[in-house]
mmCIF file of C-alpha atoms in Angstrom:
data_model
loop_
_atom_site.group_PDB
_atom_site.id
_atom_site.type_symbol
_atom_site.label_atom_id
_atom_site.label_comp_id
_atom_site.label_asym_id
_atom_site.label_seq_id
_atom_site.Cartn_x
_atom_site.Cartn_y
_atom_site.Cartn_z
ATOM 1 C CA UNK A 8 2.640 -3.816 10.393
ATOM 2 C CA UNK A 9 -0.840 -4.984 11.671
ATOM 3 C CA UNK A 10 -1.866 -8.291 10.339
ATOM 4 C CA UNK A 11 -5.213 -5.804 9.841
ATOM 5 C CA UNK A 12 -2.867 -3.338 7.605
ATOM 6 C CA UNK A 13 -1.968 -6.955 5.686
ATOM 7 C CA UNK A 14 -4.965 -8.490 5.400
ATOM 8 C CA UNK A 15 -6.366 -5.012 3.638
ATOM 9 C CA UNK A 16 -3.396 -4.613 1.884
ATOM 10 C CA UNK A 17 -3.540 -8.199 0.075
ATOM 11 C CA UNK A 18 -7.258 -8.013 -0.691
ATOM 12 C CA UNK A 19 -6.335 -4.522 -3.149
ATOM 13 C CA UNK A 20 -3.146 -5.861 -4.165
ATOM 14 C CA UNK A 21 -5.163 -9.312 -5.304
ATOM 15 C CA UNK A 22 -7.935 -7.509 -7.342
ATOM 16 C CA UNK A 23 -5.151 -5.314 -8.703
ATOM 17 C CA UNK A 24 -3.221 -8.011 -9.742
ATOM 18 C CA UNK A 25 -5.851 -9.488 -11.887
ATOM 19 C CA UNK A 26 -5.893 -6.094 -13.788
ATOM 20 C CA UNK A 27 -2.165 -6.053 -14.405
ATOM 21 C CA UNK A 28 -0.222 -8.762 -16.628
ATOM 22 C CA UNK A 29 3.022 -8.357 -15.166
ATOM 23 C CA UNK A 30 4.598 -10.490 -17.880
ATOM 24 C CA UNK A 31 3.890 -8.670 -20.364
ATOM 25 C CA UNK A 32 6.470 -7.257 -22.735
ATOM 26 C CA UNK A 33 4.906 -3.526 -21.784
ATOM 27 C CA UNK A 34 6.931 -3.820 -18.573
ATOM 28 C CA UNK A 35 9.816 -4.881 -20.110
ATOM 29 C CA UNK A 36 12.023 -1.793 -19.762
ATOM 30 C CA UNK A 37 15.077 -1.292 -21.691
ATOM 31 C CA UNK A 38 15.858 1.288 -19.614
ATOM 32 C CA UNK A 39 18.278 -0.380 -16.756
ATOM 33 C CA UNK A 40 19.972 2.294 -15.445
ATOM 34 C CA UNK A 41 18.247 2.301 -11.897
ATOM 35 C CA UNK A 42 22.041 1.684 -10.255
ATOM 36 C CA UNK A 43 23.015 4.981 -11.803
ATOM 37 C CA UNK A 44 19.766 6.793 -11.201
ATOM 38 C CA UNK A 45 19.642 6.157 -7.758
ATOM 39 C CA UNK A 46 23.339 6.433 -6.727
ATOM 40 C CA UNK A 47 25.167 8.498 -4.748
ATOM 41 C CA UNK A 48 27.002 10.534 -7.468
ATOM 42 C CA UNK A 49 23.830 11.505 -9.365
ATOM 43 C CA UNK A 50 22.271 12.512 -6.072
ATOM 44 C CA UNK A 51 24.963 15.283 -5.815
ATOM 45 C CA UNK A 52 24.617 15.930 -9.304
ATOM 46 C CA UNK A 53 21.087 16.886 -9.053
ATOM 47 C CA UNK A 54 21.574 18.679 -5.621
ATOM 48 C CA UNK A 55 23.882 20.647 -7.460
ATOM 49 C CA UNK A 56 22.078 21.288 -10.160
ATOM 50 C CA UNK A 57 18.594 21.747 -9.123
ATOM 51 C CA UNK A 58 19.053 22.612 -5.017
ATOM 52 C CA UNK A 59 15.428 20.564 -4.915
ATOM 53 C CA UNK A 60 13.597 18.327 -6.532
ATOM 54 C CA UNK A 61 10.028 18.190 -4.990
ATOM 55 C CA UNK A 62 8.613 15.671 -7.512
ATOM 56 C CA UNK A 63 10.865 13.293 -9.337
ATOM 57 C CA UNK A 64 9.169 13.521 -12.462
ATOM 58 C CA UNK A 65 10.790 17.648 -12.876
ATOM 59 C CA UNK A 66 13.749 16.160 -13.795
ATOM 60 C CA UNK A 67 13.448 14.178 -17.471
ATOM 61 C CA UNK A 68 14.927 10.778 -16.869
ATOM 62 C CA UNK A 69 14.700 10.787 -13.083
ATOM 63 C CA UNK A 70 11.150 8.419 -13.005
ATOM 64 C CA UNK A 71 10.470 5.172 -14.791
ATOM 65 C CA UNK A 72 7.733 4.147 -12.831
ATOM 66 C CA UNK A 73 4.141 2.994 -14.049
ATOM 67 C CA UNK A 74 1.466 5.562 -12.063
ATOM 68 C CA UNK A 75 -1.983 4.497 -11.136
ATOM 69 C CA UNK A 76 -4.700 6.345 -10.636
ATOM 70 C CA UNK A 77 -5.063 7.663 -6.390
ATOM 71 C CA UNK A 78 -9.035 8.563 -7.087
ATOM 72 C CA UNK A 79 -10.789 5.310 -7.595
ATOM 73 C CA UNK A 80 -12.830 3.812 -5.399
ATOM 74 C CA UNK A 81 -10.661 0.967 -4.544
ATOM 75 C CA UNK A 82 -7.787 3.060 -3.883
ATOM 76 C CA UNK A 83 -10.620 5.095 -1.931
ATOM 77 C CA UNK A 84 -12.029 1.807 0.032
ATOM 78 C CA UNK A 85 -8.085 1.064 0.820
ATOM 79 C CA UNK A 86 -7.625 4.497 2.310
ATOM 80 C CA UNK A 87 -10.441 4.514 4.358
ATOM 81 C CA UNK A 88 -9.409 0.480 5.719
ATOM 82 C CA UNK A 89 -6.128 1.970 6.578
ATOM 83 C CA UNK A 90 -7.623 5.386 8.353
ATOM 84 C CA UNK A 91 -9.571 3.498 10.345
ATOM 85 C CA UNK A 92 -7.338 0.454 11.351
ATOM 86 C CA UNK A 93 -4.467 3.332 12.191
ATOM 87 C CA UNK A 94 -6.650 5.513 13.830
ATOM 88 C CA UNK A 95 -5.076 8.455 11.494
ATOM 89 C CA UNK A 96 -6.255 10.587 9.061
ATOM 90 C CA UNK A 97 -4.634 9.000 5.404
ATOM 91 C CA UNK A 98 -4.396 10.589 1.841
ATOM 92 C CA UNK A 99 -3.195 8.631 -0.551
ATOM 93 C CA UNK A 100 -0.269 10.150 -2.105
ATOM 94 C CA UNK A 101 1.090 7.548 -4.584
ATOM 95 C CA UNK A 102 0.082 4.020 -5.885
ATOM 96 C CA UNK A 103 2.984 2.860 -8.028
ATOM 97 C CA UNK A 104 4.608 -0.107 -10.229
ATOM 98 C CA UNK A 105 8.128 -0.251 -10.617
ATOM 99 C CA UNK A 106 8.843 -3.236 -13.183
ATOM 100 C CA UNK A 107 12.083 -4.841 -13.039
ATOM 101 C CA UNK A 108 14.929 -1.785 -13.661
ATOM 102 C CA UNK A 109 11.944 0.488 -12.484
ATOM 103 C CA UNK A 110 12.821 3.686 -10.288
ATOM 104 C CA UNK A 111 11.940 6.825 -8.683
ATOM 105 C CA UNK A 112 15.300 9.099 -8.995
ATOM 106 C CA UNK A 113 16.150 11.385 -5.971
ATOM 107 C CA UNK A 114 13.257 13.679 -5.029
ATOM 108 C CA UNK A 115 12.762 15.606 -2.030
ATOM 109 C CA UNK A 116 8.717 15.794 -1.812
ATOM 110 C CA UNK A 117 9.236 19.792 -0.184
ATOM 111 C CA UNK A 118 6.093 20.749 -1.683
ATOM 112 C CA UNK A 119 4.120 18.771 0.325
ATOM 113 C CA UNK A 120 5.588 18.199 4.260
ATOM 114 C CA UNK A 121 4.485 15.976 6.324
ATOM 115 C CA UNK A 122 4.913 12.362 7.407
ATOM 116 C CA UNK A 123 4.104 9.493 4.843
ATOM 117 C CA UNK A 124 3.638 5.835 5.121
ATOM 118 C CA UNK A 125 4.503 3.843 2.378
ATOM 119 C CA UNK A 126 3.386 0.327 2.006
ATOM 120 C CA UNK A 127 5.519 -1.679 -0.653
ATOM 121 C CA UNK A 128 5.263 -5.701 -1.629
ATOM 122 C CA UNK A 129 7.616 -7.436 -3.651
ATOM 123 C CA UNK A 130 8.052 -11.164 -4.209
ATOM 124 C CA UNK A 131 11.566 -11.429 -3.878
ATOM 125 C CA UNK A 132 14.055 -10.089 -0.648
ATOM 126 C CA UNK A 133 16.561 -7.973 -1.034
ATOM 127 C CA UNK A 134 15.746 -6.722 -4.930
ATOM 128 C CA UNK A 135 14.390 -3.391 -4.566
ATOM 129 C CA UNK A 136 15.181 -0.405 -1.861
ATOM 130 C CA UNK A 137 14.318 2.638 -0.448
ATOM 131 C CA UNK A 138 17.329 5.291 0.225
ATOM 132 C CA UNK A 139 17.534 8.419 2.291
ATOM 133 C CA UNK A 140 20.329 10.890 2.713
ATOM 134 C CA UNK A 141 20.547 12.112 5.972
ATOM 135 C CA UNK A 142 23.476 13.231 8.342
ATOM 136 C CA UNK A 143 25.356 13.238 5.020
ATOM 137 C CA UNK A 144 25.019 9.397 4.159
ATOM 138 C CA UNK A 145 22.802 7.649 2.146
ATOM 139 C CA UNK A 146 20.969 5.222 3.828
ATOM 140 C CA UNK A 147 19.801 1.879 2.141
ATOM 141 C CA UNK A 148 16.724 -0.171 3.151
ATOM 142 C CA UNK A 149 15.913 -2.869 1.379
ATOM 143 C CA UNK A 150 12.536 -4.731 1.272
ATOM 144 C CA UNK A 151 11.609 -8.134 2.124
ATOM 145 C CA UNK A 152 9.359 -10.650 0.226
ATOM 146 C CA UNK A 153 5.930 -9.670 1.149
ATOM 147 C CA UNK A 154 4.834 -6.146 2.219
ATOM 148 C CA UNK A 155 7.219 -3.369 3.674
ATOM 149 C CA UNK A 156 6.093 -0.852 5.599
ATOM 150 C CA UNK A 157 8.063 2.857 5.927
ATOM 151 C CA UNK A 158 7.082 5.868 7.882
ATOM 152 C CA UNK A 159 9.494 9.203 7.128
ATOM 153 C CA UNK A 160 8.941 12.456 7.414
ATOM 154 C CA UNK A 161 8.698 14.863 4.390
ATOM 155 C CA UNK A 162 10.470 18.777 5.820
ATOM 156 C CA UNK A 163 11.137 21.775 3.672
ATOM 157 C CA UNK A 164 14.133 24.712 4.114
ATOM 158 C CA UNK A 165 17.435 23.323 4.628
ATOM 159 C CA UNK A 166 16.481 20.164 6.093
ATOM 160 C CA UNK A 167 14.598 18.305 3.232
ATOM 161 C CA UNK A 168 14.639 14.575 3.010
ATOM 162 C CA UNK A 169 16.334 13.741 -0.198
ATOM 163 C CA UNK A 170 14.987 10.042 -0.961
ATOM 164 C CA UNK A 171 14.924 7.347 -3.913
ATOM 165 C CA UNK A 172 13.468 3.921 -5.006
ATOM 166 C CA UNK A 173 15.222 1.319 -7.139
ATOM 167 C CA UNK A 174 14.149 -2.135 -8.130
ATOM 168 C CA UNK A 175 15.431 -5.511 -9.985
ATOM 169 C CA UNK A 176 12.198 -7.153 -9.506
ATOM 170 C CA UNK A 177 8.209 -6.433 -9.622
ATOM 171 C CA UNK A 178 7.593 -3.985 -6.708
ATOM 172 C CA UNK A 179 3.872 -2.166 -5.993
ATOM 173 C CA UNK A 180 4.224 0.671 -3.718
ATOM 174 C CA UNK A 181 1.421 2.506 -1.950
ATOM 175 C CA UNK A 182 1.790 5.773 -0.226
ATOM 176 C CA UNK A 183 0.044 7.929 1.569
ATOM 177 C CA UNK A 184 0.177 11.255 3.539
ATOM 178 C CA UNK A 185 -0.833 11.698 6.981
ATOM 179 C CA UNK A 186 -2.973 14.869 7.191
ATOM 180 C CA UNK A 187 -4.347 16.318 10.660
ATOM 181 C CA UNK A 188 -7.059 14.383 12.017
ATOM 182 C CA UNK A 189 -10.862 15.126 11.362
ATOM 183 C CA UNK A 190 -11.658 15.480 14.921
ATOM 184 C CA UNK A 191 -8.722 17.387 16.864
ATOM 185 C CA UNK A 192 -7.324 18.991 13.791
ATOM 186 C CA UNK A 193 -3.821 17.805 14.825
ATOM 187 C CA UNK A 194 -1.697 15.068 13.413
ATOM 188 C CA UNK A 195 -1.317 11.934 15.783
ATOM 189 C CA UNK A 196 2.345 10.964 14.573
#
């Protein structure tokens, strides 16, 4: 990550935080099954089940995260930063607050391919995750204090990217799709 991509980053993420009282009892969720949610045996559960998931939030139970609004114009201001800094053409795609216990169950996101970068800061290592399953293995990444930065790529058919979040501490995600750029009409990634 760009100390650019940072230094935008941390100037939304400060006037954010001054809108958000993290301690407050709202985000404290009773709901602590994230280690279940996000494990390997529901995963199969739900491929089973379902065969996809393109949004979490289909499934009752499978998304216990706080959504914010993608259209206002600081969201706006930060996409436009990022566009420009990256040289790509961004759409945000998700700005998110998973309270302690908070997650985002297994999902595929097949109804919109493409590649995505996700920027998320927490203030403590090793606390919250993102997971993949690919090559028939979940894989765990856990984030560091500060801000994380992931790229994947989102495919439909038979090769869809199953993924999850899970967290044990405050963690603000931003996301955002990488659509063809303005100019060539071709994505750069």
């Amino acid at each position: 990550m760009t100390y650019q991509e940072t230094k935008i980053l941390n100037n939304f993420f400060s006037e954010l935080e001054l809108e958000i009282n993290l301690d407050s009892p709202y985000f404290d969720f009773t709901d602590t099954s994230t280690e279940y949610k996000t494990s390997e045996e529901m995963l199969y559960k739900l491929q089973e089940q379902y065969h996809d998931i393109p949004t979490a939030r289909r499934v009752v139970g499978n998304d216990n995260r706080m959504t914010f609004r993608r259209d206002t114009e600081k969201v706006k201001e930060v996409e436009s930063l990022l566009s420009d800094e990256l040289q790509l053409n961004l759409y945000c795609s998700g700005c998110f607050l998973y309270p302690k216990y908070g997650y985002c169950g297994w999902h595929t996101n097949s109804n919109v391919v493409g590649t995505r970068i996700y920027y998320a800061y927490v203030p403590e290592d090793g606390k919250s995750f993102f997971s993949t399953f690919e090559d028939d293995k979940v894989n765990v990444s856990y984030d560091n204090q500060g801000w994380n930065k992931r790229q994947f790529h989102v495919k439909d058919g038979n090769d869809k990217l199953w993924h999850c979040v899970g967290s044990y501490t405050n963690r603000f995600s931003l996301g955002f799709q990488v659509r063809p750029n303005k100019k060539t009409h071709s994505s750069i990634i």
